[in-house]
Amino acid sequence: MKALREKPVPPSSENTIDFLRRGTSVRPASTIPQQGKSRTRLPEGTRIEQKERFFLFRFGKRLLFLIGLVLSVVFLQACSGSAGNTAKVKLTMSAWGNPAELKVYQKAIDAYMKENPEVDIELIPIASDGYEQKLMTQLTGNSGADLFYVGAEYMSRVVEGDAAEPLTSFLNSEESDTSPDAYAEGLWGAAKKDGEIYGVPVDCNPLVMYYNKDLFKELGIKTPQQYYDEGKWNWDAFKEVTTELKKGGKKGYIQENTLQQVESWIWSNGGSVYDDNGQLVLDKNKEAQEAIAFMNSLVQEGNAVYAGTLPEGQGLDAMFLSKQVGMISAGRWLTPMFHEAGVHFDYIPWPTNTGKKTEPVAIPTAYLSVNAHSEHKEEAMKFLSFYVSEAGQTARLSGIGNAIPSVTGIDDIVTDEPPHTDYMNEARETGYAHGTPQSKSALTPGLVNELQDLYEVMLLGKASPEETVEKVVKTIQSMSK
């Protein structure tokens, strides 16, 4: 008789689960071939054919691989997004300044970074001597800091060379912390051309004269303030004071060849290099020519010393600190240094020769610009707008700052130290910045430096005032065409 076939035995659920976990077939121990025994063939429906097992095995591995790949991509994207949110934008800003001034700049930088922790700003100090040359070299080579200070006397070179990013659109947007109408029109100078803004006045520094109160007291000399209170602070009084200082073994005054000082002497006599419309009048203006001759006589007669002849390392600030000179002229930028050194000094307006107590003076102004080649222009413009805004200037200039505000309405932040800080505020209202019609030379790239070289030759005693005026007029005419 034929052997009866056993009834099919379905695989248990436990074996099935085990199969899925291990990716192998489920086979009862009784069906495993053993040596010397015939193989038992499972009934149909009780086994998974080899091809099916292979398919399921490959499919399972691929499925697990795909799931792992997707999870890895999601994880990396999440990490990338997180890193992007915390990565800092790094900006650099170059500026000149003495150690005390650099501390002032840093105040505004720190204030901005505190409110914007995603931004890191590095201040890069560059020596005042040679700053213009180094800056222009960097900008010409499409390098340099993201933001940079620019002197008013060479702002036109920066604009002409397309080195500064246009700012008008941003300053008029909601993203900006300030707006163009917050600044006096007379402060823009060469930073504004054809209605476009390329730099914003960081603050301003109307020229005044400094005098060492202790030195005047020690020598028993009548102070400039006493002359001023009597309504007699004029050229004659200035010459008397510097003569007395010289008798006391000191330098009376240090005269520089900067166009700002030269123009201040010219205006103190009611003279003009340019009229209110920007037309050259120096060749016909006797008051201007007389002022240039007076300035030169101070040096040639020993009442003043030309700064260009001072020993190496002996600038006018060092001379003032060491009581070697009684009077110098500058903006507020020297005030923090003198205050930290404990010098007792005060301001006095520029002496006049018109019968008036004051006349216009030059207003040295620096601008902050954004590098046209910066990789972070948007963030740089945001910081610029804060740095020059009311908030930024308050952070920098409150108390013993290095300038007075270029925006209106916050004059009260400037501490009355020295006592007559108000002289500087008053000078801001009547003075002229480089690039205004009355100080038009700064609008022509390179002209300011050429004129200063001519005045240096005169102050060194190598040219007469008359020869100097003639050369100045010809230089202006030839370079302004």
Short mmCIF file of C-alpha atoms in Angstrom, two decimals:
data_model
loop_
_atom_site.label_atom_id
_atom_site.label_comp_id
_atom_site.label_asym_id
_atom_site.label_seq_id
_atom_site.Cartn_x
_atom_site.Cartn_y
_atom_site.Cartn_z
CA MET A 1 0.00 0.00 0.00
CA LYS A 2 1.10 3.47 -0.63
CA ALA A 3 2.09 5.33 2.42
CA LEU A 4 -0.51 7.80 3.45
CA ARG A 5 0.59 11.47 3.28
CA GLU A 6 0.42 13.45 6.47
CA LYS A 7 -1.95 16.35 6.58
CA PRO A 8 -0.37 19.75 5.93
CA VAL A 9 0.74 21.52 9.08
CA PRO A 10 0.58 25.31 8.73
CA PRO A 11 3.53 27.22 10.09
CA SER A 12 3.04 28.66 13.56
CA SER A 13 2.75 32.39 14.06
CA GLU A 14 5.85 32.29 16.26
CA ASN A 15 7.91 30.85 13.46
CA THR A 16 6.55 33.42 11.00
CA ILE A 17 7.59 36.34 13.23
CA ASP A 18 10.99 34.78 13.66
CA PHE A 19 11.32 34.58 9.88
CA LEU A 20 10.52 38.21 9.38
CA ARG A 21 13.00 39.22 12.01
CA ARG A 22 15.88 37.12 10.66
CA GLY A 23 15.10 37.30 6.98
CA THR A 24 15.42 33.48 6.69
CA SER A 25 12.94 30.66 6.01
CA VAL A 26 11.08 28.95 8.81
CA ARG A 27 11.61 25.23 8.69
CA PRO A 28 10.61 22.71 11.39
CA ALA A 29 13.48 20.66 12.78
CA SER A 30 11.94 17.49 11.32
CA THR A 31 12.42 18.80 7.79
CA ILE A 32 16.10 19.65 8.09
CA PRO A 33 18.07 17.14 6.05
CA GLN A 34 20.26 14.81 8.05
CA GLN A 35 23.00 12.56 6.73
CA GLY A 36 21.82 9.14 5.87
CA LYS A 37 18.15 10.06 5.86
CA SER A 38 15.88 10.90 2.99
CA ARG A 39 14.68 14.49 2.71
CA THR A 40 11.15 15.14 3.72
CA ARG A 41 9.29 17.30 1.23
CA LEU A 42 6.86 19.76 2.74
CA PRO A 43 3.42 19.93 1.33
CA GLU A 44 2.57 22.86 -0.97
CA GLY A 45 1.65 25.97 0.95
CA THR A 46 3.96 25.19 3.88
CA ARG A 47 7.19 26.65 2.50
CA ILE A 48 8.57 29.85 1.05
CA GLU A 49 10.29 29.23 -2.20
CA GLN A 50 13.91 30.26 -2.58
CA LYS A 51 13.21 33.12 -4.99
CA GLU A 52 10.62 34.55 -2.65
CA ARG A 53 13.01 34.32 0.28
CA PHE A 54 15.72 36.10 -1.74
CA PHE A 55 13.32 38.85 -2.82
CA LEU A 56 12.11 39.52 0.70
CA PHE A 57 15.66 39.54 2.04
CA ARG A 58 16.88 42.07 -0.56
CA PHE A 59 13.77 44.21 -0.20
CA GLY A 60 14.15 44.37 3.57
CA LYS A 61 17.75 45.47 3.39
CA ARG A 62 16.98 48.19 0.84
CA LEU A 63 14.04 49.41 2.86
CA LEU A 64 16.18 49.72 5.99
CA PHE A 65 18.89 51.51 3.99
CA LEU A 66 16.40 54.02 2.55
CA ILE A 67 14.88 54.71 5.95
CA GLY A 68 18.35 55.29 7.42
CA LEU A 69 19.29 57.60 4.54
CA VAL A 70 16.16 59.72 4.97
CA LEU A 71 16.72 60.01 8.70
CA SER A 72 20.35 61.02 8.13
CA VAL A 73 19.37 63.79 5.68
CA VAL A 74 16.75 65.12 8.08
CA PHE A 75 19.27 65.10 10.91
CA LEU A 76 21.92 66.90 8.88
CA GLN A 77 19.43 69.53 7.73
CA ALA A 78 18.35 70.10 11.29
CA CYS A 79 21.97 70.48 12.40
CA SER A 80 22.72 72.78 9.49
CA GLY A 81 19.73 74.95 10.25
CA SER A 82 20.68 75.15 13.89
CA ALA A 83 24.26 76.10 13.06
CA GLY A 84 23.03 78.74 10.62
CA ASN A 85 20.89 80.32 13.28
CA THR A 86 23.78 80.65 15.72
CA ALA A 87 26.64 81.50 13.33
CA LYS A 88 27.91 85.07 13.82
CA VAL A 89 28.39 87.63 11.11
CA LYS A 90 31.88 89.06 11.52
CA LEU A 91 32.43 92.71 10.58
CA THR A 92 35.54 94.86 10.70
CA MET A 93 35.79 98.64 11.06
CA SER A 94 38.98 100.64 10.52
CA ALA A 95 39.55 104.04 12.12
CA TRP A 96 42.33 106.34 13.30
CA GLY A 97 42.59 107.70 16.81
CA ASN A 98 44.66 107.94 19.97
CA PRO A 99 44.12 105.29 22.68
CA ALA A 100 41.48 107.37 24.44
CA GLU A 101 39.56 107.89 21.20
CA LEU A 102 39.59 104.18 20.40
CA LYS A 103 37.92 103.52 23.74
CA VAL A 104 35.17 105.93 22.71
CA TYR A 105 34.59 104.11 19.42
CA GLN A 106 34.45 100.79 21.25
CA LYS A 107 31.59 101.99 23.44
CA ALA A 108 29.21 102.10 20.48
CA ILE A 109 30.51 98.82 19.09
CA ASP A 110 29.90 97.09 22.43
CA ALA A 111 26.42 98.60 22.69
CA TYR A 112 25.48 97.27 19.25
CA MET A 113 26.86 93.78 19.86
CA LYS A 114 24.98 93.59 23.16
CA GLU A 115 21.68 94.14 21.33
CA ASN A 116 22.75 92.05 18.32
CA PRO A 117 24.62 89.00 19.66
CA GLU A 118 24.64 87.41 16.20
CA VAL A 119 27.12 90.09 15.03
CA ASP A 120 30.79 90.30 15.99
CA ILE A 121 32.59 93.58 15.19
CA GLU A 122 36.35 94.09 15.33
CA LEU A 123 37.80 97.59 15.53
CA ILE A 124 41.01 97.88 13.51
CA PRO A 125 43.01 100.95 14.58
CA ILE A 126 45.34 102.54 12.04
CA ALA A 127 47.82 105.29 12.86
CA SER A 128 46.69 108.78 11.90
CA ASP A 129 49.91 109.37 9.99
CA GLY A 130 49.50 107.54 6.73
CA TYR A 131 45.87 106.55 7.31
CA GLU A 132 44.67 108.06 4.05
CA GLN A 133 47.40 106.35 2.02
CA LYS A 134 46.81 102.96 3.62
CA LEU A 135 43.04 103.22 3.24
CA MET A 136 43.21 104.21 -0.42
CA THR A 137 45.70 101.40 -1.13
CA GLN A 138 43.34 98.86 0.43
CA LEU A 139 40.28 100.18 -1.37
CA THR A 140 42.06 100.32 -4.71
CA GLY A 141 42.94 96.65 -4.23
CA ASN A 142 39.30 95.78 -3.45
CA SER A 143 40.19 94.93 0.14
CA GLY A 144 40.02 96.70 3.49
CA ALA A 145 37.54 96.63 6.36
CA ASP A 146 33.77 96.27 5.94
CA LEU A 147 33.34 99.78 7.32
CA PHE A 148 35.89 102.58 7.51
CA TYR A 149 36.34 106.13 8.75
CA VAL A 150 36.99 108.70 6.02
CA GLY A 151 38.41 112.17 6.55
CA ALA A 152 36.43 114.99 4.94
CA GLU A 153 39.51 116.18 3.07
CA TYR A 154 39.76 112.97 1.00
CA MET A 155 36.16 111.79 0.96
CA SER A 156 35.95 112.92 -2.66
CA ARG A 157 38.71 110.43 -3.62
CA VAL A 158 36.73 107.58 -2.07
CA VAL A 159 33.58 108.60 -3.92
CA GLU A 160 35.41 109.15 -7.19
CA GLY A 161 36.94 105.67 -6.96
CA ASP A 162 33.56 103.95 -6.38
CA ALA A 163 34.99 102.50 -3.16
CA ALA A 164 32.03 103.37 -0.92
CA GLU A 165 28.62 101.71 -1.11
CA PRO A 166 25.70 104.11 -1.83
CA LEU A 167 23.64 104.55 1.34
CA THR A 168 20.68 106.80 0.48
CA SER A 169 18.16 104.04 -0.13
CA PHE A 170 19.03 102.17 3.06
CA LEU A 171 19.09 105.31 5.23
CA ASN A 172 15.56 106.14 4.08
CA SER A 173 14.28 102.61 4.81
CA GLU A 174 12.67 101.20 7.95
CA GLU A 175 15.77 99.07 8.54
CA SER A 176 17.86 102.15 9.33
CA ASP A 177 18.26 103.59 12.84
CA THR A 178 18.72 107.08 11.45
CA SER A 179 17.72 109.24 8.48
CA PRO A 180 19.51 111.84 6.33
CA ASP A 181 17.43 114.75 7.62
CA ALA A 182 18.82 114.24 11.14
CA TYR A 183 22.09 115.94 10.11
CA ALA A 184 22.85 119.56 9.33
CA GLU A 185 23.22 120.08 5.59
CA GLY A 186 26.55 121.83 6.09
CA LEU A 187 28.13 118.65 7.49
CA TRP A 188 27.68 116.43 4.44
CA GLY A 189 30.42 118.00 2.34
CA ALA A 190 31.94 115.60 -0.19
CA ALA A 191 30.05 112.62 1.31
CA LYS A 192 27.02 113.61 -0.74
CA LYS A 193 27.30 113.77 -4.51
CA ASP A 194 24.47 114.25 -7.00
CA GLY A 195 21.94 113.47 -4.29
CA GLU A 196 23.58 110.16 -3.32
CA ILE A 197 25.08 109.61 0.14
CA TYR A 198 28.36 107.68 0.46
CA GLY A 199 29.21 108.36 4.10
CA VAL A 200 27.48 109.70 7.21
CA PRO A 201 29.02 112.24 9.65
CA VAL A 202 29.92 110.18 12.72
CA ASP A 203 29.99 113.39 14.80
CA CYS A 204 31.73 116.75 14.38
CA ASN A 205 34.64 118.70 15.82
CA PRO A 206 34.50 122.50 15.38
CA LEU A 207 37.96 123.92 15.93
CA VAL A 208 38.70 125.74 19.16
CA MET A 209 41.92 126.61 20.90
CA TYR A 210 43.08 124.71 23.98
CA TYR A 211 45.12 126.43 26.68
CA ASN A 212 46.86 124.94 29.72
CA LYS A 213 45.39 126.68 32.75
CA ASP A 214 48.12 125.50 35.13
CA LEU A 215 50.87 126.78 32.84
CA PHE A 216 49.25 130.21 32.55
CA LYS A 217 48.91 130.34 36.33
CA GLU A 218 52.52 129.31 36.93
CA LEU A 219 53.79 132.01 34.55
CA GLY A 220 51.33 134.64 35.78
CA ILE A 221 49.93 135.26 32.31
CA LYS A 222 46.49 136.72 31.65
CA THR A 223 44.30 133.93 30.31
CA PRO A 224 42.49 133.92 26.97
CA GLN A 225 39.20 133.66 28.88
CA GLN A 226 39.94 136.93 30.67
CA TYR A 227 40.56 138.63 27.35
CA TYR A 228 37.37 137.09 25.98
CA ASP A 229 35.27 138.30 28.92
CA GLU A 230 36.56 141.82 28.25
CA GLY A 231 35.61 141.50 24.58
CA LYS A 232 39.28 141.75 23.59
CA TRP A 233 40.12 138.23 22.45
CA ASN A 234 41.59 139.23 19.08
CA TRP A 235 44.77 138.87 17.05
CA ASP A 236 46.60 141.42 19.17
CA ALA A 237 45.68 139.59 22.38
CA PHE A 238 46.77 136.29 20.85
CA LYS A 239 50.14 137.75 19.97
CA GLU A 240 50.54 139.19 23.48
CA VAL A 241 49.75 135.83 25.09
CA THR A 242 52.13 133.85 22.89
CA THR A 243 54.85 136.43 23.45
CA GLU A 244 54.52 136.04 27.22
CA LEU A 245 54.62 132.26 26.92
CA LYS A 246 57.80 132.53 24.87
CA LYS A 247 59.36 134.77 27.53
CA GLY A 248 58.55 132.08 30.07
CA GLY A 249 60.62 129.58 28.10
CA LYS A 250 57.64 127.86 26.49
CA LYS A 251 56.27 127.55 22.98
CA GLY A 252 53.40 129.94 22.49
CA TYR A 253 51.37 128.01 19.91
CA ILE A 254 51.81 125.13 17.46
CA GLN A 255 50.72 126.01 13.93
CA GLU A 256 49.81 123.24 11.50
CA ASN A 257 49.55 123.43 7.72
CA THR A 258 46.11 121.82 7.57
CA LEU A 259 43.63 123.57 5.34
CA GLN A 260 41.22 123.66 8.27
CA GLN A 261 43.57 125.80 10.35
CA VAL A 262 44.48 128.03 7.42
CA GLU A 263 40.82 128.65 6.56
CA SER A 264 39.99 129.34 10.22
CA TRP A 265 42.59 132.14 10.27
CA ILE A 266 41.17 133.48 6.99
CA TRP A 267 37.59 133.52 8.28
CA SER A 268 38.71 135.09 11.58
CA ASN A 269 39.66 138.15 9.53
CA GLY A 270 36.42 138.18 7.54
CA GLY A 271 38.20 136.79 4.49
CA SER A 272 37.27 134.07 1.99
CA VAL A 273 38.92 131.63 -0.36
CA TYR A 274 35.53 130.94 -1.95
CA ASP A 275 32.37 133.02 -1.71
CA ASP A 276 29.02 131.62 -0.54
CA ASN A 277 28.37 130.29 -4.05
CA GLY A 278 31.65 128.39 -4.20
CA GLN A 279 33.39 130.82 -6.55
CA LEU A 280 37.14 131.29 -6.08
CA VAL A 281 37.89 134.79 -4.72
CA LEU A 282 41.22 134.36 -2.91
CA ASP A 283 43.16 136.25 -5.58
CA LYS A 284 41.00 139.34 -4.99
CA ASN A 285 40.26 138.98 -1.27
CA LYS A 286 42.64 141.19 0.73
CA GLU A 287 41.31 139.96 4.10
CA ALA A 288 42.21 136.39 3.19
CA GLN A 289 45.67 137.38 2.00
CA GLU A 290 46.24 139.42 5.17
CA ALA A 291 45.27 136.41 7.34
CA ILE A 292 47.72 134.13 5.54
CA ALA A 293 50.49 136.69 6.10
CA PHE A 294 49.60 137.00 9.82
CA MET A 295 49.62 133.22 10.31
CA ASN A 296 53.04 133.02 8.67
CA SER A 297 54.41 135.88 10.80
CA LEU A 298 53.51 134.00 14.00
CA VAL A 299 55.88 131.22 12.97
CA GLN A 300 58.65 133.34 11.50
CA GLU A 301 58.70 135.65 14.57
CA GLY A 302 58.70 132.81 17.08
CA ASN A 303 55.23 133.23 18.60
CA ALA A 304 54.35 129.86 17.15
CA VAL A 305 56.27 126.83 15.96
CA TYR A 306 55.40 124.92 12.82
CA ALA A 307 54.27 121.38 13.69
CA GLY A 308 56.31 119.97 10.81
CA THR A 309 59.54 120.98 12.56
CA LEU A 310 58.84 119.26 15.88
CA PRO A 311 61.21 116.46 16.91
CA GLU A 312 60.28 112.91 15.95
CA GLY A 313 57.59 111.60 18.29
CA GLN A 314 56.82 115.06 19.69
CA GLY A 315 53.33 115.86 18.43
CA LEU A 316 51.32 118.83 19.59
CA ASP A 317 49.40 116.62 22.06
CA ALA A 318 52.62 115.43 23.72
CA MET A 319 53.92 119.00 23.84
CA PHE A 320 50.73 120.16 25.53
CA LEU A 321 50.74 117.29 28.05
CA SER A 322 54.32 118.07 29.06
CA LYS A 323 53.65 121.82 29.39
CA GLN A 324 56.11 122.67 26.63
CA VAL A 325 53.47 124.69 24.79
CA GLY A 326 50.74 126.92 26.16
CA MET A 327 48.19 126.78 23.33
CA ILE A 328 47.16 124.47 20.52
CA SER A 329 44.09 124.17 18.31
CA ALA A 330 41.99 121.07 17.73
CA GLY A 331 38.49 119.67 17.98
CA ARG A 332 37.28 117.68 20.98
CA TRP A 333 39.31 114.60 19.97
CA LEU A 334 42.14 115.48 22.38
CA THR A 335 39.82 116.00 25.35
CA PRO A 336 39.57 112.37 26.57
CA MET A 337 43.36 112.01 26.53
CA PHE A 338 43.97 115.25 28.43
CA HIS A 339 41.21 114.40 30.90
CA GLU A 340 42.71 110.97 31.64
CA ALA A 341 46.13 112.58 32.12
CA GLY A 342 44.72 115.03 34.67
CA VAL A 343 45.59 118.16 32.65
CA HIS A 344 43.76 121.34 33.68
CA PHE A 345 42.77 122.97 30.41
CA ASP A 346 39.94 124.87 28.80
CA TYR A 347 38.63 125.89 25.38
CA ILE A 348 38.61 129.37 23.90
CA PRO A 349 37.15 130.48 20.52
CA TRP A 350 39.45 131.37 17.65
CA PRO A 351 40.75 134.96 18.07
CA THR A 352 39.23 137.39 15.57
CA ASN A 353 40.34 140.56 13.82
CA THR A 354 36.92 141.88 12.83
CA GLY A 355 35.69 143.40 16.10
CA LYS A 356 33.32 140.45 16.60
CA LYS A 357 33.72 138.00 19.47
CA THR A 358 33.58 135.01 17.12
CA GLU A 359 33.79 134.21 13.43
CA PRO A 360 33.23 130.92 11.56
CA VAL A 361 35.81 128.17 11.98
CA ALA A 362 36.46 124.93 10.17
CA ILE A 363 34.55 121.87 11.34
CA PRO A 364 36.65 118.74 10.91
CA THR A 365 34.24 115.94 10.15
CA ALA A 366 34.82 112.24 9.68
CA TYR A 367 32.42 109.99 7.81
CA LEU A 368 31.65 106.32 8.22
CA SER A 369 31.30 104.43 4.95
CA VAL A 370 30.60 100.86 3.89
CA ASN A 371 33.15 99.16 1.69
CA ALA A 372 31.69 98.58 -1.78
CA HIS A 373 33.44 95.21 -1.80
CA SER A 374 32.23 94.02 1.61
CA GLU A 375 30.69 90.56 1.72
CA HIS A 376 28.28 91.71 4.44
CA LYS A 377 26.93 94.99 3.09
CA GLU A 378 23.46 94.69 4.60
CA GLU A 379 24.71 93.97 8.11
CA ALA A 380 27.40 96.64 7.74
CA MET A 381 24.79 99.25 6.81
CA LYS A 382 22.65 98.26 9.79
CA PHE A 383 25.59 98.79 12.13
CA LEU A 384 26.53 102.07 10.42
CA SER A 385 23.02 103.42 10.91
CA PHE A 386 23.23 102.64 14.63
CA TYR A 387 26.77 104.00 15.08
CA VAL A 388 25.85 107.43 13.66
CA SER A 389 22.32 107.58 15.14
CA GLU A 390 21.21 109.35 18.30
CA ALA A 391 21.62 106.10 20.23
CA GLY A 392 25.07 105.41 18.80
CA GLN A 393 26.34 108.93 19.35
CA THR A 394 24.91 108.93 22.87
CA ALA A 395 26.84 105.73 23.62
CA ARG A 396 30.06 107.24 22.27
CA LEU A 397 29.93 110.91 23.20
CA SER A 398 28.22 111.02 26.59
CA GLY A 399 30.42 112.59 29.23
CA ILE A 400 34.03 113.05 28.15
CA GLY A 401 33.67 112.10 24.49
CA ASN A 402 35.96 112.83 21.56
CA ALA A 403 33.51 115.01 19.61
CA ILE A 404 30.14 116.67 19.79
CA PRO A 405 27.01 115.21 18.13
CA SER A 406 26.37 115.68 14.44
CA VAL A 407 22.66 115.05 15.04
CA THR A 408 20.48 117.66 16.68
CA GLY A 409 18.71 117.39 20.01
CA ILE A 410 21.28 115.58 22.14
CA ASP A 411 23.78 118.31 23.01
CA ASP A 412 23.05 117.73 26.69
CA ILE A 413 24.94 114.41 26.61
CA VAL A 414 28.25 116.32 26.40
CA THR A 415 29.60 116.98 29.86
CA ASP A 416 30.77 120.53 30.61
CA GLU A 417 34.36 119.48 30.95
CA PRO A 418 36.28 121.46 30.23
CA PRO A 419 34.07 124.29 31.56
CA HIS A 420 33.49 126.04 28.23
CA THR A 421 32.32 123.16 26.04
CA ASP A 422 29.54 125.46 24.84
CA TYR A 423 32.09 127.30 22.66
CA MET A 424 32.33 124.19 20.54
CA ASN A 425 28.54 123.80 20.27
CA GLU A 426 28.23 127.43 19.17
CA ALA A 427 30.98 127.02 16.57
CA ARG A 428 29.11 124.08 15.05
CA GLU A 429 26.20 126.39 14.20
CA THR A 430 28.30 128.91 12.27
CA GLY A 431 31.32 126.99 10.98
CA TYR A 432 32.00 125.19 7.70
CA ALA A 433 32.93 121.59 6.96
CA HIS A 434 35.15 120.56 4.07
CA GLY A 435 33.14 120.35 0.88
CA THR A 436 30.73 123.20 1.63
CA PRO A 437 30.77 126.13 -0.83
CA GLN A 438 33.02 128.13 1.51
CA SER A 439 35.49 125.21 1.74
CA LYS A 440 35.07 123.84 -1.73
CA SER A 441 38.61 122.53 -2.25
CA ALA A 442 37.72 119.18 -0.66
CA LEU A 443 35.38 118.40 -3.57
CA THR A 444 38.34 118.01 -5.92
CA PRO A 445 40.25 114.78 -5.29
CA GLY A 446 43.81 115.46 -4.18
CA LEU A 447 43.47 119.26 -4.06
CA VAL A 448 43.54 119.58 -0.26
CA ASN A 449 46.88 117.77 -0.06
CA GLU A 450 48.36 119.93 -2.81
CA LEU A 451 47.34 123.14 -1.03
CA GLN A 452 48.66 121.93 2.31
CA ASP A 453 52.02 121.22 0.69
CA LEU A 454 52.15 124.81 -0.54
CA TYR A 455 51.36 126.21 2.91
CA GLU A 456 54.06 123.97 4.41
CA VAL A 457 56.68 125.47 2.11
CA MET A 458 55.66 128.92 3.35
CA LEU A 459 55.68 127.95 7.05
CA LEU A 460 59.16 126.48 6.57
CA GLY A 461 60.28 129.93 5.41
CA LYS A 462 60.90 128.87 1.82
CA ALA A 463 58.18 130.99 0.17
CA SER A 464 56.59 134.34 0.94
CA PRO A 465 52.85 134.71 1.67
CA GLU A 466 52.42 136.54 -1.64
CA GLU A 467 54.13 133.76 -3.60
CA THR A 468 52.08 131.18 -1.74
CA VAL A 469 48.76 132.88 -2.50
CA GLU A 470 49.65 133.06 -6.19
CA LYS A 471 50.53 129.35 -6.31
CA VAL A 472 47.42 128.38 -4.33
CA VAL A 473 45.17 130.23 -6.76
CA LYS A 474 46.84 128.66 -9.82
CA THR A 475 46.65 125.17 -8.29
CA ILE A 476 42.95 125.53 -7.51
CA GLN A 477 42.23 126.79 -11.01
CA SER A 478 44.18 124.03 -12.75
CA MET A 479 42.89 121.11 -10.62
CA SER A 480 39.26 122.26 -10.51
CA LYS A 481 38.75 122.31 -14.27
#
